[in-house]
Short mmCIF file of C-alpha atoms and ligand atoms in Angstrom, two decimals:
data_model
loop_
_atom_site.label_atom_id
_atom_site.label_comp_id
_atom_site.label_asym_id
_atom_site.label_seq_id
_atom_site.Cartn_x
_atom_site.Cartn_y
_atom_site.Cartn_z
CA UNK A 23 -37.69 5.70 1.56
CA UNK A 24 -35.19 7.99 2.95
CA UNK A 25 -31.55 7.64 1.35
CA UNK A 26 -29.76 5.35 3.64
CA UNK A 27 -26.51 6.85 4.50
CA UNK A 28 -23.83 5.55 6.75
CA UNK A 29 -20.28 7.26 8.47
CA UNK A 30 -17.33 5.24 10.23
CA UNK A 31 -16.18 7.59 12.69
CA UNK A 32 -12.94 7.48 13.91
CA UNK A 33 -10.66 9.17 16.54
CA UNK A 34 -7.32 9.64 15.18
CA UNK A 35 -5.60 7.82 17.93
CA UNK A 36 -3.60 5.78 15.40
CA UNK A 37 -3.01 3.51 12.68
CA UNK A 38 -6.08 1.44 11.32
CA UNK A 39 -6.71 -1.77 13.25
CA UNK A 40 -8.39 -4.63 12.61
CA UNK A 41 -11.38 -3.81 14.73
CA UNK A 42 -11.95 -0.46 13.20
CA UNK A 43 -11.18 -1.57 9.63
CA UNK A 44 -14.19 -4.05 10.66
CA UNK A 45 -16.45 -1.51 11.68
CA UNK A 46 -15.51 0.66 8.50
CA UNK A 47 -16.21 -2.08 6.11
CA UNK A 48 -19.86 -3.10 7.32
CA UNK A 49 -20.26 0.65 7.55
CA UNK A 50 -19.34 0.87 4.00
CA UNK A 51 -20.92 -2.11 3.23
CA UNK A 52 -24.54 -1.23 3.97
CA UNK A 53 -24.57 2.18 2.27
CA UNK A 54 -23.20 -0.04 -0.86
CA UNK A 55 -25.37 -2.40 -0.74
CA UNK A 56 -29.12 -0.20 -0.45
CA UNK A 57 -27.23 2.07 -2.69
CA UNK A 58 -26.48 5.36 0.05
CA UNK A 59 -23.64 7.25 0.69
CA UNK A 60 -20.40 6.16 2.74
CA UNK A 61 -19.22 9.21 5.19
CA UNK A 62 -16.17 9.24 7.03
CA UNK A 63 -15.99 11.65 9.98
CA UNK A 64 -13.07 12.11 12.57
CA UNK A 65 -14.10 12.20 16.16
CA UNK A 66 -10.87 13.43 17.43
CA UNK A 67 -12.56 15.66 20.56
CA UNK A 68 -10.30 13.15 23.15
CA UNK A 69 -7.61 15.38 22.39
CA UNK A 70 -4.98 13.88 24.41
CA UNK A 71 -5.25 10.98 22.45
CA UNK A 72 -5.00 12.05 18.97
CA UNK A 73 -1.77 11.30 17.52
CA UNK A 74 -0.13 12.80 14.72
CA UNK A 75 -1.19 11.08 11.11
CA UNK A 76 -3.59 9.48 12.82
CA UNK A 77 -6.07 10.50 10.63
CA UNK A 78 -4.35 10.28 7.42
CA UNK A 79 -3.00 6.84 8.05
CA UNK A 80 -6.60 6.18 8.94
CA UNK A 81 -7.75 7.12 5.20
CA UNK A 82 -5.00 5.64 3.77
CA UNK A 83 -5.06 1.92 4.80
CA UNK A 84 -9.42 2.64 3.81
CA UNK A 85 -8.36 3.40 0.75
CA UNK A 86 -5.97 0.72 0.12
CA UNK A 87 -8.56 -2.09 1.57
CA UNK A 88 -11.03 -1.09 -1.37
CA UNK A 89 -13.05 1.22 0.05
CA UNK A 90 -14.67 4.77 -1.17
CA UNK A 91 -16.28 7.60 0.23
CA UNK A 92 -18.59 10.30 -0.49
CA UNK A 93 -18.06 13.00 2.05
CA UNK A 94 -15.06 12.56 4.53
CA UNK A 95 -12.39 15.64 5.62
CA UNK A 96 -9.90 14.99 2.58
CA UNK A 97 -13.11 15.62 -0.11
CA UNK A 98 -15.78 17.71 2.42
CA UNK A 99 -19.28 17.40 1.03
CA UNK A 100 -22.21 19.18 1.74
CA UNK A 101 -22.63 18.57 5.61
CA UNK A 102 -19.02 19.47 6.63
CA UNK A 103 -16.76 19.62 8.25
CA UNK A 104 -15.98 16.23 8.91
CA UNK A 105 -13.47 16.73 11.67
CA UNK A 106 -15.54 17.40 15.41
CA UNK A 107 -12.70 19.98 16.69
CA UNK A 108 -14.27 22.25 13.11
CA UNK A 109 -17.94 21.92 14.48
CA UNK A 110 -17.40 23.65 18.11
CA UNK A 111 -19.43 25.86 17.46
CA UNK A 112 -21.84 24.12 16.26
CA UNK A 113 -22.15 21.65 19.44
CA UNK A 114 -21.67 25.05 21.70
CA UNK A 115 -24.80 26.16 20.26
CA UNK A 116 -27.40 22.54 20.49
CA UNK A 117 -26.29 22.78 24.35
CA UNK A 118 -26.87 26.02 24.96
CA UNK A 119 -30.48 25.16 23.47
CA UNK A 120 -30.71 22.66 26.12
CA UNK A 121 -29.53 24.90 28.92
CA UNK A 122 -32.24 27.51 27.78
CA UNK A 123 -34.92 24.94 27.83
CA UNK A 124 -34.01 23.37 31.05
CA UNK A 125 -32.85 20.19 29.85
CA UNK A 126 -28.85 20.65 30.94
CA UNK A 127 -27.24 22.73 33.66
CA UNK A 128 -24.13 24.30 34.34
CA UNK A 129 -21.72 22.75 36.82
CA UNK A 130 -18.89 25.31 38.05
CA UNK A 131 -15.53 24.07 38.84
CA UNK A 132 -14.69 25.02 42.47
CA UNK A 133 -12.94 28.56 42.82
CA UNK A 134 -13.68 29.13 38.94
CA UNK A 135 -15.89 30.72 36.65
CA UNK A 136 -15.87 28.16 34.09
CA UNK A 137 -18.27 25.46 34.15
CA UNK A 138 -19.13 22.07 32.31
CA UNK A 139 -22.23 21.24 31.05
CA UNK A 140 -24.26 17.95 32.56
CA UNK A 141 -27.44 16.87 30.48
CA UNK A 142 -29.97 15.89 33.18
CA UNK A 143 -31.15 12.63 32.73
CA UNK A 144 -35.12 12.20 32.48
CA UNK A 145 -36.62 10.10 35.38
CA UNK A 146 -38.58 6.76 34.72
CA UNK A 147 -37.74 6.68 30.85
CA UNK A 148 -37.49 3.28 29.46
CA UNK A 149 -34.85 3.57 26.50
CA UNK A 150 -35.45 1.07 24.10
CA UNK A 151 -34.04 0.23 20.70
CA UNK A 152 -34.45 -2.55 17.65
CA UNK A 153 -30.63 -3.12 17.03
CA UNK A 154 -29.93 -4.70 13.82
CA UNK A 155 -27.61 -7.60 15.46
CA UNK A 156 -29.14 -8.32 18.48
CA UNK A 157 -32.68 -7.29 17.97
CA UNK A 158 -34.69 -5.17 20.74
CA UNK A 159 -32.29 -3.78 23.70
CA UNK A 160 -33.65 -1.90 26.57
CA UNK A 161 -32.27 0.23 29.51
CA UNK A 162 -33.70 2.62 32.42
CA UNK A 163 -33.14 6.48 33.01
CA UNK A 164 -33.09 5.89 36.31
CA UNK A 165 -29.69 3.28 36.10
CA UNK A 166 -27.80 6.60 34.16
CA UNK A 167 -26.58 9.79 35.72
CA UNK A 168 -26.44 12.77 34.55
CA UNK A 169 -23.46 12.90 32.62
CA UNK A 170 -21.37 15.90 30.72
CA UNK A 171 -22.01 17.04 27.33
CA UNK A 172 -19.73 19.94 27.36
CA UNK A 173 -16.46 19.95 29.12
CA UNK A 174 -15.51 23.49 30.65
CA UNK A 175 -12.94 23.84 27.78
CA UNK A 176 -15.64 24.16 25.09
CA UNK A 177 -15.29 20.45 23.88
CA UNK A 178 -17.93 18.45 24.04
CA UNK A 179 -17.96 14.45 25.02
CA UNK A 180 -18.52 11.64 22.43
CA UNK A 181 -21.99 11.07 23.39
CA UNK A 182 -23.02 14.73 22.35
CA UNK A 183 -21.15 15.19 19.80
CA UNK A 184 -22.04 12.03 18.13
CA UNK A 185 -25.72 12.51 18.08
CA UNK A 186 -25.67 16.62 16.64
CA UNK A 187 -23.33 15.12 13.87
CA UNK A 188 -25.59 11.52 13.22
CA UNK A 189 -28.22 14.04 13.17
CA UNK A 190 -26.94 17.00 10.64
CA UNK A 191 -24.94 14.62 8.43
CA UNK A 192 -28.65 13.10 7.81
CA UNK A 193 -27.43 9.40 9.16
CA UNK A 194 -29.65 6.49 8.64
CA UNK A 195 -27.86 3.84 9.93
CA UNK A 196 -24.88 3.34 12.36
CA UNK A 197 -23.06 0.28 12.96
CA UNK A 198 -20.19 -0.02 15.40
CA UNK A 199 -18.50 -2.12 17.82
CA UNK A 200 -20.29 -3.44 21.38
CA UNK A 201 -18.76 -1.50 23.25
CA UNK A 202 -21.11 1.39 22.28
CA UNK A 203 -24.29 -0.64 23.50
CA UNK A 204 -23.94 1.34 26.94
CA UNK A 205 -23.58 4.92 25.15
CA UNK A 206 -26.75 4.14 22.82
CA UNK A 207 -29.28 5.20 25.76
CA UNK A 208 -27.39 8.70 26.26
CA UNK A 209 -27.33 9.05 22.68
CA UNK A 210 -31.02 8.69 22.40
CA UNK A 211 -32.25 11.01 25.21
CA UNK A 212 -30.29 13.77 23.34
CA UNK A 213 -32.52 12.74 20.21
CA UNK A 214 -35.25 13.45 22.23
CA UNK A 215 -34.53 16.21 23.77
CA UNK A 216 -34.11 17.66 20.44
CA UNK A 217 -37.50 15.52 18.85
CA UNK A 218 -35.04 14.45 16.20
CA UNK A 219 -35.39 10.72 14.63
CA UNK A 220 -32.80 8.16 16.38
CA UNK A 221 -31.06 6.33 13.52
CA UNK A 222 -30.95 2.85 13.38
CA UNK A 223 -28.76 1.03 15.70
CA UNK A 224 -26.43 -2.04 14.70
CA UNK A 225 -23.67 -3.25 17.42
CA UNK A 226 -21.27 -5.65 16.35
CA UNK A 227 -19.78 -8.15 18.39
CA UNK A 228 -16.09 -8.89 19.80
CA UNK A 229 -13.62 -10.40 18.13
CA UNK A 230 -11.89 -12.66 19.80
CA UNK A 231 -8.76 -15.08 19.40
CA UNK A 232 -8.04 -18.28 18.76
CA UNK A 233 -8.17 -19.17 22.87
CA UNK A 234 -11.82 -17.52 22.15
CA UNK A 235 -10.50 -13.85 24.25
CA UNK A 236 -11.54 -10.87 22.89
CA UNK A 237 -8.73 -9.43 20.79
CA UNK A 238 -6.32 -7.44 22.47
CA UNK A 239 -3.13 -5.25 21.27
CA UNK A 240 -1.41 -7.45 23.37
CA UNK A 241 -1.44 -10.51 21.54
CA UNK A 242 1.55 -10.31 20.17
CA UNK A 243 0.89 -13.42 17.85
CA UNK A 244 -1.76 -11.54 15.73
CA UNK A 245 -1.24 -8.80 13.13
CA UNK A 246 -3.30 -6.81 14.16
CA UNK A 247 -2.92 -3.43 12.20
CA UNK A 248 -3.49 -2.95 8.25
CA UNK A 249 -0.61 -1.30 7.58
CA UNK A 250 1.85 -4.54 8.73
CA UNK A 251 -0.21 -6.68 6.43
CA UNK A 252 0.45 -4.06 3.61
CA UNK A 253 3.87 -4.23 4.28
CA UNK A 254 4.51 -8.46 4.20
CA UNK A 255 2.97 -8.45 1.11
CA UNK A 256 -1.13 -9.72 1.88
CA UNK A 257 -3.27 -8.18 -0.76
CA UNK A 258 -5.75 -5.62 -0.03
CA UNK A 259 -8.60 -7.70 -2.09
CA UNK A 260 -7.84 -10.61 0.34
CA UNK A 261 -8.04 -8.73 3.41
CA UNK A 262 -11.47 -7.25 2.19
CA UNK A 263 -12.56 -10.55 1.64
CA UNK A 264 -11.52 -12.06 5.18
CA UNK A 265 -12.50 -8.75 6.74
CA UNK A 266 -15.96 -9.32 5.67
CA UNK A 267 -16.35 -12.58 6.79
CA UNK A 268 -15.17 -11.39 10.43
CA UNK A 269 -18.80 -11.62 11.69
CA UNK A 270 -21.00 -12.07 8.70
CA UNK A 271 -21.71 -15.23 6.51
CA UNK A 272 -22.33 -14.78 3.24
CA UNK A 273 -24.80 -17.93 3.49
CA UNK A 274 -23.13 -20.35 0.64
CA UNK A 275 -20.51 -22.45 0.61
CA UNK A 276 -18.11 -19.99 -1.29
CA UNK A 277 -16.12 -17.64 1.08
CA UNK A 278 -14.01 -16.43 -1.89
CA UNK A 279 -15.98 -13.50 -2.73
CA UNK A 280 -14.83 -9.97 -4.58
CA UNK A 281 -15.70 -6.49 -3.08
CA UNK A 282 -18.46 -6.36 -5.73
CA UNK A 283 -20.08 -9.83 -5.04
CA UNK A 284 -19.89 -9.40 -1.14
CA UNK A 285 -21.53 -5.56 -1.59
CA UNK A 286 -24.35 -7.74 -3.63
CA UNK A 287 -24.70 -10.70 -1.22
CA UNK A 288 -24.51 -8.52 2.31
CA UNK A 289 -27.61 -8.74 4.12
CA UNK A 290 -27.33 -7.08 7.86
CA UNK A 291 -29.62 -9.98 9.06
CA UNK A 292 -26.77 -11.78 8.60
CA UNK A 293 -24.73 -10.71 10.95
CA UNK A 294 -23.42 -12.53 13.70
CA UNK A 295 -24.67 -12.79 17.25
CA UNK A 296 -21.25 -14.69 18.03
CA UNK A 297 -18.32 -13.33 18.46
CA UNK A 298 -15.99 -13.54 15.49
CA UNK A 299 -13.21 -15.57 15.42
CA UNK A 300 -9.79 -13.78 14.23
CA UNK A 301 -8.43 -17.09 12.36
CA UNK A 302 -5.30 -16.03 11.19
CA UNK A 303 -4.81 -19.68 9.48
CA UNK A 304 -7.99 -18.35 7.65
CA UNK A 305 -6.80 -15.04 6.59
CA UNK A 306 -3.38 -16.53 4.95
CA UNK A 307 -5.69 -18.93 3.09
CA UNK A 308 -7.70 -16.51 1.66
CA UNK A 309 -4.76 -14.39 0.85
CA UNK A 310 -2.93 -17.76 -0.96
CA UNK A 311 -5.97 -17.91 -3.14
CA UNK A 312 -5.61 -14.57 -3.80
CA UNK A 313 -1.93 -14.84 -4.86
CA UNK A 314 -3.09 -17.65 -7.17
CA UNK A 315 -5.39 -15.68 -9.04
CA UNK A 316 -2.27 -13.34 -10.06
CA UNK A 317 -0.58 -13.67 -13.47
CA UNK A 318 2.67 -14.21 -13.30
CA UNK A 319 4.05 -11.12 -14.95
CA UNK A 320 1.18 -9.23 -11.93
CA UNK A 321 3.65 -11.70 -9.02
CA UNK A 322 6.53 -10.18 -10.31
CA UNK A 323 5.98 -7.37 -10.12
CA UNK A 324 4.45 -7.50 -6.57
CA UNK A 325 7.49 -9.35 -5.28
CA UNK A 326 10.16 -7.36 -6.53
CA UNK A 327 10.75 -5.04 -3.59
CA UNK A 328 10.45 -7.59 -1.28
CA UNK A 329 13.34 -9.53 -3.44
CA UNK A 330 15.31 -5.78 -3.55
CA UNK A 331 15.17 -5.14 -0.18
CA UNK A 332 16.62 -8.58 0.82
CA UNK A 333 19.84 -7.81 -1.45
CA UNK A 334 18.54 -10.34 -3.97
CA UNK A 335 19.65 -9.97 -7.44
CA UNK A 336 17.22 -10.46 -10.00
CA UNK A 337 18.96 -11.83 -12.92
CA UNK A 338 16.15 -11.11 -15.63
CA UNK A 339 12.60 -10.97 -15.95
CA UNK A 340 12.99 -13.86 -17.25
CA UNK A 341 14.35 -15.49 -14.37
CA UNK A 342 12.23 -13.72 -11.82
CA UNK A 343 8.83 -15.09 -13.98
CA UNK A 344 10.28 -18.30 -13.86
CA UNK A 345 10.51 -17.59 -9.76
CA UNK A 346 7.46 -16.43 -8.79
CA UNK A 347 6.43 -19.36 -11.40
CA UNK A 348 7.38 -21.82 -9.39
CA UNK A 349 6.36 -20.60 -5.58
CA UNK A 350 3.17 -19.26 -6.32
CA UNK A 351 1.55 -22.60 -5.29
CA UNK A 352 3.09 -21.97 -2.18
CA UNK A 353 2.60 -18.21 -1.07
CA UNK A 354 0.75 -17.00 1.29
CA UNK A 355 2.08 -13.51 1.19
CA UNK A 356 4.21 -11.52 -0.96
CA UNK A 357 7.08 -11.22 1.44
CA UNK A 358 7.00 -14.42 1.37
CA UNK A 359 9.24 -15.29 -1.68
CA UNK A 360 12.45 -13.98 0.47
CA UNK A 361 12.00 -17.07 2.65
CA UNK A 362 11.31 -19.14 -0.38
CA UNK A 363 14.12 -18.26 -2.10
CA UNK A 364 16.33 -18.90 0.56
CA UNK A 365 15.26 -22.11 1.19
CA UNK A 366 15.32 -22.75 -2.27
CA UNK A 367 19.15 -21.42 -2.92
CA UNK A 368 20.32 -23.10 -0.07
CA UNK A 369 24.65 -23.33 0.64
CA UNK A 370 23.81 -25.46 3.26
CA UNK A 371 22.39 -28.44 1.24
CA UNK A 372 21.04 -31.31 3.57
CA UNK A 373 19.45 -34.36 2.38
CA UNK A 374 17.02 -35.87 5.80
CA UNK A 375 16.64 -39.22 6.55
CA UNK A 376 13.54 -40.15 4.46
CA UNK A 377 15.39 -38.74 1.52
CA UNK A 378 18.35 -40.72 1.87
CA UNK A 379 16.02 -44.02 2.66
CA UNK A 380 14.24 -43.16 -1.30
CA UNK A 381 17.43 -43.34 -2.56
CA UNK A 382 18.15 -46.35 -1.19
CA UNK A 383 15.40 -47.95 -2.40
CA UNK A 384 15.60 -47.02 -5.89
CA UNK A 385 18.79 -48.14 -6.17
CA UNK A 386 19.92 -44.74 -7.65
CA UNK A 387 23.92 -44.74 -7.29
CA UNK A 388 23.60 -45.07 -11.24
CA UNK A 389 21.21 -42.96 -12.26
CA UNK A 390 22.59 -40.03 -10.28
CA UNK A 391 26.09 -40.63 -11.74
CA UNK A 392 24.41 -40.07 -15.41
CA UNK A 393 22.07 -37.75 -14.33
CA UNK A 394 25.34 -35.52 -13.21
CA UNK A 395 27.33 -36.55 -16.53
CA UNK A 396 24.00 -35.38 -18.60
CA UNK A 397 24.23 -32.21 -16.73
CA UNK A 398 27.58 -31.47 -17.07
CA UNK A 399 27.28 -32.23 -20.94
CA UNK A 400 24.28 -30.18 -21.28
CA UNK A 401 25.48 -26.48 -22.64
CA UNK A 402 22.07 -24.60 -22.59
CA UNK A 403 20.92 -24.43 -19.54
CA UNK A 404 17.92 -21.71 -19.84
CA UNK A 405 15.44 -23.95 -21.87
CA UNK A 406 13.37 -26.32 -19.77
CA UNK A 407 12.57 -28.60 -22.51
CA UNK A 408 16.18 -29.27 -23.06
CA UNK A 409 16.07 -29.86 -19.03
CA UNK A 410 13.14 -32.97 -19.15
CA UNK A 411 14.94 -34.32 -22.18
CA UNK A 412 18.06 -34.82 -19.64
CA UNK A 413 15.71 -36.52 -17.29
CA UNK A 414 14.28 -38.59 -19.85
CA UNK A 415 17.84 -39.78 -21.51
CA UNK A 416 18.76 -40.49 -17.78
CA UNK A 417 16.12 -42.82 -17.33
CA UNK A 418 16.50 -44.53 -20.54
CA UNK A 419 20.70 -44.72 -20.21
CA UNK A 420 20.13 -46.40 -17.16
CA UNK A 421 16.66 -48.62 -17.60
CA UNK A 422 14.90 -46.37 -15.14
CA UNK A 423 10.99 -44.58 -15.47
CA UNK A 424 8.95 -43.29 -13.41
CA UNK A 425 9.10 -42.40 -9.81
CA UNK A 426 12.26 -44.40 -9.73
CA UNK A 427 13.74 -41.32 -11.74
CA UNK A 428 11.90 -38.33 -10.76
CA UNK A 429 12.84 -38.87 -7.35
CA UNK A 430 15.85 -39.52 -7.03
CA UNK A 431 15.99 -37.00 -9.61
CA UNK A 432 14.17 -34.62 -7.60
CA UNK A 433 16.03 -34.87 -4.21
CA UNK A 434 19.61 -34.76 -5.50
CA UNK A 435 18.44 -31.13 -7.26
CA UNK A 436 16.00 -29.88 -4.21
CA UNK A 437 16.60 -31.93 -1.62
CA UNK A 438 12.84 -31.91 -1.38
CA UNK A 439 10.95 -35.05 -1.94
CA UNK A 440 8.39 -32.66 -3.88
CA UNK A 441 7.77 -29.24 -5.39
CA UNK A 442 7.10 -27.62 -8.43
CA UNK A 443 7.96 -28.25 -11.98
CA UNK A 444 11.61 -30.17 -11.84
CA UNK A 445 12.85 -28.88 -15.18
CA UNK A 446 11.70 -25.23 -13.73
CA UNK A 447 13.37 -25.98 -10.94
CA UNK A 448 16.84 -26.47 -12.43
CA UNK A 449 16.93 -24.21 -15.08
CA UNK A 450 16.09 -21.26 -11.91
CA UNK A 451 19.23 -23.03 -9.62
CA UNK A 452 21.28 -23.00 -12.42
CA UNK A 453 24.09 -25.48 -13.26
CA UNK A 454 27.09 -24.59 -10.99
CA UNK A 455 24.56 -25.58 -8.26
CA UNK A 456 22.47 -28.71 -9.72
CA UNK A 457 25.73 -29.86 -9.84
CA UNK A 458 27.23 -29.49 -6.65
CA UNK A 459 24.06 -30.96 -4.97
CA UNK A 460 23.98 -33.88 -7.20
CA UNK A 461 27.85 -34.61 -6.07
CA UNK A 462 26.92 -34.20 -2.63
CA UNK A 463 23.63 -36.04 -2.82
CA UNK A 464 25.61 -38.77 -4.03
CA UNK A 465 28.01 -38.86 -1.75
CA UNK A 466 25.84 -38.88 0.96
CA UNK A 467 24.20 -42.10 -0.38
CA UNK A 468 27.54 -43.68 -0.46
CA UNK A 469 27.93 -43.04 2.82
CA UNK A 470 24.56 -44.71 3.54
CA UNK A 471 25.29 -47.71 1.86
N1 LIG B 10 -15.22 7.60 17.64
C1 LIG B 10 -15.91 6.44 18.08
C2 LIG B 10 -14.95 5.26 18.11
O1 LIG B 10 -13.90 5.35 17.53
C3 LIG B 10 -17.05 6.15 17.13
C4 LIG B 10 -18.18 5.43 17.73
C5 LIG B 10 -19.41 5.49 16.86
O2 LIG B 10 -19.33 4.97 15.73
O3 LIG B 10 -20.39 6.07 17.27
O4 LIG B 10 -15.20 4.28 18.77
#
């Protein structure tokens, strides 16, 4: 069988969106899968569209999501070059081919002697092809004009470029978004003309949002670009993960799958004829599991520019293990520990309505005098051991277990009615604060009462 081999092919027009990232990852994805080679090839003939670092920030945010190539413009390989505006004369030649032979003509612009080139469309030719997503699409020569392969600058269009590159870089297999469908019949009458073999077609569909509309750059509610979700802290194993599952099932129940397992599992026949839902509830899921499967020395580390760059002082290692410690439970992205902590550090201490109302009911005037007396007597205040013991000798001072003493226990130091590990918890707001919050806490409830 011939080697499969597969290229993502984009125009530098910017930074890597979620669409293309998409259409790179299935790309990459197939050739991993029957073992072929992963190309990457910039189109960037719409001139007026490239933008500067386009193409770099392209490669970059690939690289970061996981994935690797064998021939692309920063490593060249043996069909280069990989950038279109290299290969002019390359494409200059394959249409003058077609002008010799009859199959293209020149078109003069008015008052000029330069001229574009127009590929004349066969008459009565039924263009059909077995895409991999949505199985046997046809279309008629007669519902396509003749159209431009060469512009009078020397620069050829997409469609003309596309195929002389599919064709020397020895493609297999192209997959791409649905809005190529329409440019697949031009594509293959140039294979023809040329009695080359078409590669094998796979157009994947929209994504959309959650009101089910195809994704635009508009909605302003959806990250859509990879580099913002680099930058808030979402991990790139996570995104590869969720990435893959825009538009393809793995088939079991588990969605939690590494680069290596999903490059196992993929099977094109499993892609999806629906559009694919951008569920950005989804995404922060997968990325929370992610974040969970972190040691916490790996957290700490991850977190501390995000910490930095909020002006937050790190006291220790210690400390900042004992941090990430305690909200990794509750992350769904790096960045988010900022938020966390302030929450968490809080000046503005408030106790709601339900807390208040626990109180109450347990009775826990007491046991939140003691519980302050126990914390003002206690010296070391780094060991959480020495924390729970202080808990414990509350309880038992004042004839109180159980939830009776962890809550009220709990919301005087948190305010929260839950959360991580109490001792933890302390020992990170440190004493000066437990016992502020315990005096106000109690005063609050003897304002209640
Ligand atoms: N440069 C085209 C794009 O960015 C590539 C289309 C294709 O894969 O053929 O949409």
């Amino acid at each position: 069988m011939k080697k499969v081999r597969t290229r993502y092919a984009p125009s530098p027009t910017g930074h890597l969106h979620i669409g293309n990232a998409r259409s790179a990852l299935f790309t990459y994805l197939y050739a991993k899968h029957f073992d072929g080679d992963f190309i990457i090839r910039i189109e960037d003939t719409d001139t007026l569209r490239n933008v500067e670092g386009g193409e770099e920030s392209q490669l970059t945010y690939l690289k970061w999501l996981g994935l690797e190539w064998q021939e692309a413009p920063d490593i060249g390989g043996n069909f280069g070059p990989y950038r279109q505006l290299e290969r002019l004369d390359i494409y200059q030649k394959y249409a003058n081919e077609l002008l010799e032979r009859g199959l293209a003509y020149k078109e003069y612009r008015e008052d000029s002697d330069k001229f574009a080139i127009r590929f004349k469309v066969p008459e009565n030719v039924t263009y059909s092809f077995n895409d991999i997503v949505r199985g046997t699409l046809k279309f008629e020569s007669k519902e396509i004009e003749d159209w431009i392969i060469m512009k009078d600058n020397g620069i050829p269009t997409y469609n003309f470029a596309v195929v002389i590159d599919d064709h020397l870089m020895e493609i297999s297999h192209v997959l791409r978004g649905e809005e190529h469908i329409t440019n697949t019949p031009k594509q293959i009458m140039v294979y023809n003309a040329f009695n080359w073999d078409v590669p094998t077609f796979g157009h994947m569909t929209i994504i959309v949002n959650e009101e089910r509309k195809k994704l635009s750059k508009r909605d302003t509610d959806v990250i859509q670009f990879i580099s913002e979700y680099e930058q808030i802290g979402y991990l790139p194993e996570a995104m590869f993960n969720f990435i893959a599952l825009l538009g393809w099932s793995p088939g079991g129940e588990e969605e939690i799958l590494s680069k290596d397992e999903i490059i196992k599992l993929f099977d094109p026949t499993r892609l999806s004829k629906s559009p694919a839902m951008f569920d950005k509830n989804k995404l922060a899921y997968i990325n929370s599991r992610y974040i969970k499967m972190l040691t916490n020395e790996e957290l700490a580390l991850k977190t501390k520019p995000f910490l930095l760059n909020a002006n937050i002082e790190i006291k220790s290692d210690e400390w900042l293990l004992n941090l990430v410690g305690l909200f990794k439970d509750r992350m769904h992205f790096i960045g988010e520990i900022v938020q966390l902590y302030k929450n968490f550090f809080r000046e503005d201490f408030v106790l709601t309505d339900e807390s208040i109302n626990i109180l109450k009911e347990y009775n826990s005037l007491e046991l939140l005098e003691t519980f302050k007396q126990n914390i003002y007597n206690l010296e070391d205040f780094t060991d959480e051991t020495k924390i729970s013991e202080v808990i414990k000798e509350t309880g038992k001072a004042v004839n109180t277990k159980g939830k009776a003493l962890f809550m009220p226990t709990r919301i005087a130091a948190t305010g929260e009615i839950s959360g991580p590990s109490l001792p933890n918890t302390i020992v990170l707001l440190g004493k000066e604060k437990v016992l502020k919050r315990i005096d106000e806490t109690i005063n609050n409830l003897r304002g209640a009462l």
